[in-house]
Amino acid sequence: MSTWTAVSNLSVTLESGDRSCDIYANGRNRIGVTIVVEPIDENAAPIRVDPEHLLANLWLVDYVDESKLAWKGYGEWSYTDVAGEFTAIPGASGEHAEASTRDDGVQRLTLWVYCSFGSEPKSIGVQARTDSGDVVKSSLDGTYHGKVTLTPRAPVNHGRQDVEWDCSRTPTAAGDTAGNVTTKAWNYYLCLKADENDFVSFSASRCFTDDGYDGFFAYDITPDGGRDNFYGAYVWYREPHDSANHSPQDRYGRGQIVNFPAVNAWCDHATIYDREHPERYLCFTWVHATTTGSGWYIPNGPTTLLKAYWPLKIVASDKYGNTGTFWVDGSDITGGLDIYDHEPW
């Protein structure tokens, strides 16, 4: 049986095919580095090495001093075998070149490099350990001299001035007027202003997740006219956005609003994520529903008071892993919704 004793080639390139690029030093932007290795046996014949065994015997190293980068670490420079969500290359299109597949003894393995704030530019090589115990390096003083160079950029903290926040009317399943209820709803949209960057994921906290009230975070049942008026706010945080609360009858999803099953026996659904590229923005719905008769019945689910709100916290991440943290005010819900930079409390 043949033994892996040496390599006839050892090099690294970026997954994009380039030799250098920038990287955001936020610990989440991961740049693909592809190792190219040609294992050979004791007779200098090409040999196939099991990919998991190959991974266990390859290390990314500093090209100059040959120190190993941290495996799944938290230091200045680290790497992992998991791509993660934020693999776009700063200053590039974010599209990755596909590595060619050849059955000629060449094996390729892509690892993902990331770095923390304050990291200096890094030239990266690779080290391989064969089954015979020999160590081969692609480094300044190694047998081979392939390298890639990554230059850190300072992380970006997106603020209120960096985002768009606008609203428009949205239809509801029951229509504006149905029976003894009149409903008007508006969708608010949060997205990034940048021309070549977008938010790609969102998380929301301090809202309800109960069935029928998912995303509900503020309401006011005004006492005028016997509790006739309900003002409510919802955030549609579940991803992927293009299938959140999806109804087969609609191109876009619907979110449940104005849920009063007791006494009123009423609920409605608002059309949500009704714009192109819904994955790039977070949708909120603000609703004003009026009922005749004895008004809205409470308690119903979380509506146990005439008015309540929670300081909704939103964390939005762009395609490089940079974030913005915001909160949406529900204290004056009768006047609509607004978004602010999040202040710790």
Protein backbone atom coordinates (compact mmCIF):
# COMPACT_ATOMS: atom_id res chain seq x y z
CA MET A 1 0.00 0.00 0.00
CA SER A 2 1.34 3.42 -0.98
CA THR A 3 2.26 5.93 1.72
CA TRP A 4 2.01 9.68 1.50
CA THR A 5 5.64 10.73 1.83
CA ALA A 6 5.97 14.09 0.04
CA VAL A 7 4.25 16.66 -2.17
CA SER A 8 5.10 17.76 -5.68
CA ASN A 9 3.27 21.06 -5.27
CA LEU A 10 2.01 23.12 -2.34
CA SER A 11 0.48 26.57 -2.69
CA VAL A 12 -2.34 28.85 -1.57
CA THR A 13 -4.66 31.21 -3.43
CA LEU A 14 -7.75 33.12 -2.43
CA GLU A 15 -10.99 31.37 -3.29
CA SER A 16 -11.65 34.28 -5.66
CA GLY A 17 -8.50 33.38 -7.58
CA ASP A 18 -6.60 36.49 -6.45
CA ARG A 19 -3.47 36.69 -4.33
CA SER A 20 -4.46 39.58 -2.07
CA CYS A 21 -7.54 41.34 -0.77
CA ASP A 22 -8.94 43.32 2.16
CA ILE A 23 -10.80 41.85 5.10
CA TYR A 24 -12.93 43.52 7.78
CA ALA A 25 -11.31 43.03 11.16
CA ASN A 26 -14.57 42.24 12.93
CA GLY A 27 -14.05 38.53 13.60
CA ARG A 28 -16.95 37.60 11.30
CA ASN A 29 -15.80 38.48 7.77
CA ARG A 30 -14.28 35.23 6.50
CA ILE A 31 -12.09 35.10 3.40
CA GLY A 32 -11.72 31.79 1.61
CA VAL A 33 -8.13 30.57 1.20
CA THR A 34 -7.71 27.54 -1.06
CA ILE A 35 -4.80 25.19 -0.49
CA VAL A 36 -3.54 23.34 -3.55
CA VAL A 37 -1.54 20.21 -2.78
CA GLU A 38 -0.27 17.31 -4.87
CA PRO A 39 0.55 14.39 -2.56
CA ILE A 40 2.98 11.74 -3.82
CA ASP A 41 4.12 8.40 -2.46
CA GLU A 42 7.55 6.87 -1.93
CA ASN A 43 7.83 6.28 -5.67
CA ALA A 44 6.99 9.90 -6.49
CA ALA A 45 3.64 8.77 -7.90
CA PRO A 46 0.48 10.84 -7.27
CA ILE A 47 -1.57 9.54 -4.35
CA ARG A 48 -5.05 10.41 -3.16
CA VAL A 49 -5.33 11.44 0.51
CA ASP A 50 -8.64 11.26 2.35
CA PRO A 51 -9.96 14.87 2.64
CA GLU A 52 -10.47 14.65 6.42
CA HIS A 53 -6.97 13.25 6.88
CA LEU A 54 -5.63 15.99 4.62
CA LEU A 55 -7.37 18.67 6.69
CA ALA A 56 -5.86 17.25 9.88
CA ASN A 57 -2.36 17.57 8.40
CA LEU A 58 -2.49 21.02 6.82
CA TRP A 59 -2.04 24.34 8.63
CA LEU A 60 -2.16 27.95 7.56
CA VAL A 61 0.98 29.75 8.70
CA ASP A 62 2.55 33.17 8.69
CA TYR A 63 4.49 33.31 5.42
CA VAL A 64 7.47 35.04 7.04
CA ASP A 65 7.97 33.48 10.49
CA GLU A 66 6.02 30.24 9.86
CA SER A 67 3.96 30.56 13.06
CA LYS A 68 0.59 28.82 12.80
CA LEU A 69 -2.62 30.81 12.65
CA ALA A 70 -5.09 29.91 15.41
CA TRP A 71 -7.51 27.12 14.50
CA LYS A 72 -11.04 28.36 15.28
CA GLY A 73 -9.45 30.91 17.59
CA TYR A 74 -10.30 34.36 18.88
CA GLY A 75 -6.94 36.04 18.46
CA GLU A 76 -5.71 38.43 15.83
CA TRP A 77 -5.62 35.89 12.99
CA SER A 78 -7.58 32.66 12.95
CA TYR A 79 -9.11 30.22 10.50
CA THR A 80 -11.75 27.51 10.28
CA ASP A 81 -13.21 25.02 7.82
CA VAL A 82 -16.70 26.59 8.03
CA ALA A 83 -17.49 29.41 5.62
CA GLY A 84 -20.11 31.15 7.73
CA GLU A 85 -22.48 33.83 6.50
CA PHE A 86 -20.19 36.78 5.79
CA THR A 87 -17.74 35.75 3.07
CA ALA A 88 -17.94 38.80 0.80
CA ILE A 89 -14.59 40.37 -0.06
CA PRO A 90 -14.39 44.12 0.70
CA GLY A 91 -13.94 46.12 -2.47
CA ALA A 92 -14.94 43.16 -4.65
CA SER A 93 -18.22 41.96 -6.08
CA GLY A 94 -18.50 39.15 -3.57
CA GLU A 95 -18.68 36.56 -6.36
CA HIS A 96 -16.27 33.67 -5.98
CA ALA A 97 -14.48 31.89 -8.79
CA GLU A 98 -15.21 28.17 -8.91
CA ALA A 99 -12.15 26.02 -8.37
CA SER A 100 -11.52 23.61 -11.23
CA THR A 101 -11.73 19.89 -10.62
CA ARG A 102 -8.96 17.78 -12.13
CA ASP A 103 -8.26 14.09 -11.71
CA ASP A 104 -4.47 14.45 -11.91
CA GLY A 105 -3.40 14.17 -8.28
CA VAL A 106 -4.20 17.78 -7.42
CA GLN A 107 -6.27 18.20 -4.25
CA ARG A 108 -7.87 21.41 -3.11
CA LEU A 109 -9.10 22.38 0.33
CA THR A 110 -10.67 25.76 1.20
CA LEU A 111 -10.26 27.21 4.68
CA TRP A 112 -11.71 30.48 5.96
CA VAL A 113 -9.55 33.18 7.52
CA TYR A 114 -10.81 35.92 9.87
CA CYS A 115 -9.20 38.49 12.14
CA SER A 116 -9.94 40.74 15.08
CA PHE A 117 -9.78 44.50 15.48
CA GLY A 118 -6.25 45.90 15.46
CA SER A 119 -4.73 43.12 13.35
CA GLU A 120 -1.84 44.01 11.06
CA PRO A 121 -1.66 42.91 7.40
CA LYS A 122 -0.80 39.24 7.10
CA SER A 123 0.91 37.17 4.42
CA ILE A 124 -0.26 33.58 4.71
CA GLY A 125 1.37 30.36 3.57
CA VAL A 126 0.68 26.71 4.29
CA GLN A 127 2.38 23.80 6.04
CA ALA A 128 1.78 20.10 5.32
CA ARG A 129 2.82 17.04 7.34
CA THR A 130 3.03 13.79 5.36
CA ASP A 131 2.35 10.32 6.71
CA SER A 132 6.07 9.71 6.79
CA GLY A 133 6.43 12.63 9.23
CA ASP A 134 8.08 15.05 6.81
CA VAL A 135 6.99 18.68 7.00
CA VAL A 136 6.71 20.72 3.80
CA LYS A 137 6.05 24.47 3.83
CA SER A 138 5.01 27.14 1.41
CA SER A 139 6.71 30.07 3.11
CA LEU A 140 9.56 32.51 2.74
CA ASP A 141 12.13 29.88 3.78
CA GLY A 142 10.09 26.86 2.72
CA THR A 143 10.32 24.49 -0.21
CA TYR A 144 7.52 26.35 -1.95
CA HIS A 145 6.75 30.06 -1.95
CA GLY A 146 3.03 30.55 -2.61
CA LYS A 147 1.22 33.03 -0.37
CA VAL A 148 -1.84 35.25 -0.05
CA THR A 149 -1.91 38.64 1.65
CA LEU A 150 -4.86 40.00 3.63
CA THR A 151 -5.12 43.64 4.67
CA PRO A 152 -7.52 44.45 7.53
CA ARG A 153 -10.08 47.20 7.40
CA ALA A 154 -11.49 48.72 10.57
CA PRO A 155 -14.93 47.33 11.47
CA VAL A 156 -17.96 49.47 10.63
CA ASN A 157 -20.70 50.20 13.15
CA HIS A 158 -23.78 51.18 11.14
CA GLY A 159 -25.87 53.95 12.69
CA ARG A 160 -29.19 55.62 12.04
CA GLN A 161 -27.63 57.88 9.42
CA ASP A 162 -26.61 54.81 7.38
CA VAL A 163 -30.06 53.27 6.99
CA GLU A 164 -33.26 53.96 5.13
CA TRP A 165 -36.51 53.92 7.10
CA ASP A 166 -39.65 54.52 5.10
CA CYS A 167 -43.21 53.24 5.01
CA SER A 168 -46.14 52.65 2.69
CA ARG A 169 -49.69 51.32 2.91
CA THR A 170 -50.07 47.55 2.72
CA PRO A 171 -53.25 45.55 2.07
CA THR A 172 -54.80 43.20 4.60
CA ALA A 173 -56.55 39.91 3.93
CA ALA A 174 -59.93 41.18 5.17
CA GLY A 175 -59.66 44.49 3.33
CA ASP A 176 -59.96 47.95 4.85
CA THR A 177 -63.48 47.33 6.13
CA ALA A 178 -64.94 43.96 7.05
CA GLY A 179 -67.98 43.52 9.27
CA ASN A 180 -67.59 45.73 12.31
CA VAL A 181 -63.83 46.29 11.88
CA THR A 182 -61.99 48.89 9.83
CA THR A 183 -58.26 48.18 9.38
CA LYS A 184 -55.48 50.28 7.95
CA ALA A 185 -51.90 49.01 7.89
CA TRP A 186 -48.51 50.39 6.88
CA ASN A 187 -45.26 48.52 6.33
CA TYR A 188 -42.01 50.10 7.50
CA TYR A 189 -38.79 48.97 5.87
CA LEU A 190 -35.26 48.97 7.31
CA CYS A 191 -32.37 48.61 4.88
CA LEU A 192 -28.83 49.86 4.31
CA LYS A 193 -28.23 52.94 2.15
CA ALA A 194 -24.83 51.84 0.80
CA ASP A 195 -24.62 51.34 -2.97
CA GLU A 196 -22.41 48.23 -2.86
CA ASN A 197 -23.43 46.77 0.46
CA ASP A 198 -26.62 45.38 1.96
CA PHE A 199 -27.89 43.98 5.20
CA VAL A 200 -28.10 40.21 4.85
CA SER A 201 -29.42 39.12 8.25
CA PHE A 202 -31.40 40.56 11.13
CA SER A 203 -32.16 39.54 14.67
CA ALA A 204 -34.90 40.94 16.89
CA SER A 205 -35.27 40.65 20.63
CA ARG A 206 -37.86 41.86 23.16
CA CYS A 207 -40.90 40.92 21.12
CA PHE A 208 -43.48 38.14 21.43
CA THR A 209 -42.93 34.82 19.67
CA ASP A 210 -46.28 33.22 20.59
CA ASP A 211 -48.43 31.76 17.83
CA GLY A 212 -50.84 34.45 16.68
CA TYR A 213 -48.73 37.25 18.18
CA ASP A 214 -45.33 36.51 16.66
CA GLY A 215 -43.32 39.73 16.35
CA PHE A 216 -45.84 41.78 18.38
CA PHE A 217 -44.01 44.43 20.43
CA ALA A 218 -46.26 47.44 21.08
CA TYR A 219 -49.93 48.36 21.24
CA ASP A 220 -52.33 51.00 22.50
CA ILE A 221 -56.07 50.48 22.91
CA THR A 222 -57.37 54.00 23.28
CA PRO A 223 -60.23 54.53 25.73
CA ASP A 224 -61.90 57.03 23.40
CA GLY A 225 -65.26 55.73 22.24
CA GLY A 226 -65.17 52.67 24.48
CA ARG A 227 -61.84 51.10 23.46
CA ASP A 228 -62.72 51.29 19.77
CA ASN A 229 -59.19 51.97 18.47
CA PHE A 230 -56.33 49.46 18.42
CA TYR A 231 -52.84 50.57 17.41
CA GLY A 232 -50.32 47.73 17.09
CA ALA A 233 -46.73 47.17 15.93
CA TYR A 234 -45.11 44.00 14.62
CA VAL A 235 -41.65 43.02 13.39
CA TRP A 236 -41.37 40.18 10.85
CA TYR A 237 -37.97 38.90 11.88
CA ARG A 238 -38.11 35.27 10.79
CA GLU A 239 -35.75 34.31 7.97
CA PRO A 240 -35.60 33.72 5.11
CA HIS A 241 -37.78 36.77 4.65
CA ASP A 242 -39.16 35.71 1.29
CA SER A 243 -40.87 32.73 2.91
CA ALA A 244 -41.74 34.13 6.35
CA ASN A 245 -45.42 33.47 7.14
CA HIS A 246 -45.81 32.49 3.48
CA SER A 247 -49.25 31.86 2.05
CA PRO A 248 -49.42 29.67 -1.11
CA GLN A 249 -52.03 32.02 -2.55
CA ASP A 250 -49.71 35.04 -2.38
CA ARG A 251 -46.43 35.90 -4.04
CA TYR A 252 -45.35 37.41 -0.76
CA GLY A 253 -45.95 36.31 2.80
CA ARG A 254 -48.57 37.49 5.23
CA GLY A 255 -48.26 38.27 8.92
CA GLN A 256 -51.03 37.87 11.47
CA ILE A 257 -52.19 41.12 13.05
CA VAL A 258 -54.99 42.36 15.34
CA ASN A 259 -55.59 38.98 16.97
CA PHE A 260 -58.56 39.15 19.39
CA PRO A 261 -60.02 35.64 19.51
CA ALA A 262 -62.00 36.18 22.71
CA VAL A 263 -65.35 37.98 22.36
CA ASN A 264 -64.31 39.99 19.27
CA ALA A 265 -63.47 36.75 17.39
CA TRP A 266 -61.29 38.71 15.02
CA CYS A 267 -57.87 38.63 13.43
CA ASP A 268 -56.42 39.78 10.13
CA HIS A 269 -53.30 39.27 8.04
CA ALA A 270 -51.15 42.00 6.49
CA THR A 271 -49.13 41.55 3.32
CA ILE A 272 -45.42 41.68 4.26
CA TYR A 273 -42.12 41.63 2.37
CA ASP A 274 -43.79 43.04 -0.71
CA ARG A 275 -40.64 44.54 -2.25
CA GLU A 276 -37.94 43.04 -4.43
CA HIS A 277 -34.97 41.45 -2.67
CA PRO A 278 -36.76 40.95 0.66
CA GLU A 279 -33.63 39.38 2.11
CA ARG A 280 -32.02 42.84 2.15
CA TYR A 281 -34.45 44.53 4.50
CA LEU A 282 -36.46 44.02 7.65
CA CYS A 283 -40.20 44.61 7.49
CA PHE A 284 -42.37 46.02 10.29
CA THR A 285 -46.14 46.54 10.23
CA TRP A 286 -47.97 49.37 12.00
CA VAL A 287 -51.73 48.97 12.14
CA HIS A 288 -54.75 51.00 13.21
CA ALA A 289 -57.92 48.94 13.56
CA THR A 290 -61.27 50.31 14.72
CA THR A 291 -64.18 48.20 15.92
CA THR A 292 -67.74 49.18 16.71
CA GLY A 293 -69.83 47.96 19.60
CA SER A 294 -68.20 47.46 23.01
CA GLY A 295 -64.64 47.91 21.72
CA TRP A 296 -61.67 45.57 21.80
CA TYR A 297 -61.87 42.92 24.49
CA ILE A 298 -58.97 42.50 26.93
CA PRO A 299 -57.26 40.38 28.00
CA ASN A 300 -56.41 38.64 24.72
CA GLY A 301 -53.05 36.88 24.56
CA PRO A 302 -50.43 39.41 25.67
CA THR A 303 -52.89 42.34 25.52
CA THR A 304 -53.80 42.52 29.20
CA LEU A 305 -53.58 46.31 29.58
CA LEU A 306 -54.86 49.22 27.53
CA LYS A 307 -51.30 50.07 26.53
CA ALA A 308 -47.94 48.30 26.61
CA TYR A 309 -44.70 48.31 24.65
CA TRP A 310 -41.31 46.69 24.74
CA PRO A 311 -38.02 48.32 23.71
CA LEU A 312 -37.56 46.30 20.54
CA LYS A 313 -33.87 45.69 19.82
CA ILE A 314 -32.69 45.06 16.25
CA VAL A 315 -29.21 43.88 15.22
CA ALA A 316 -28.63 44.09 11.46
CA SER A 317 -25.57 42.54 9.79
CA ASP A 318 -24.15 43.49 6.41
CA LYS A 319 -22.53 41.04 3.97
CA TYR A 320 -19.11 41.60 5.58
CA GLY A 321 -20.30 40.87 9.11
CA ASN A 322 -20.37 44.51 10.22
CA THR A 323 -23.40 45.32 12.36
CA GLY A 324 -25.76 48.09 13.34
CA THR A 325 -27.83 47.97 16.52
CA PHE A 326 -31.12 49.87 16.68
CA TRP A 327 -34.29 50.08 18.70
CA VAL A 328 -37.81 50.86 17.56
CA ASP A 329 -39.90 53.08 19.81
CA GLY A 330 -43.40 51.92 20.61
CA SER A 331 -44.12 54.41 23.38
CA ASP A 332 -46.03 56.75 21.07
CA ILE A 333 -47.48 54.12 18.80
CA THR A 334 -50.55 56.13 17.89
CA GLY A 335 -48.29 58.37 15.81
CA GLY A 336 -46.51 55.59 13.89
CA LEU A 337 -43.06 54.03 14.31
CA ASP A 338 -39.53 55.41 14.35
CA ILE A 339 -36.11 53.84 14.67
CA TYR A 340 -33.10 55.03 16.70
CA ASP A 341 -29.52 54.10 17.43
CA HIS A 342 -29.55 51.62 20.27
CA GLU A 343 -28.28 52.94 23.57
CA PRO A 344 -27.26 50.35 26.17
CA TRP A 345 -29.39 50.19 29.27
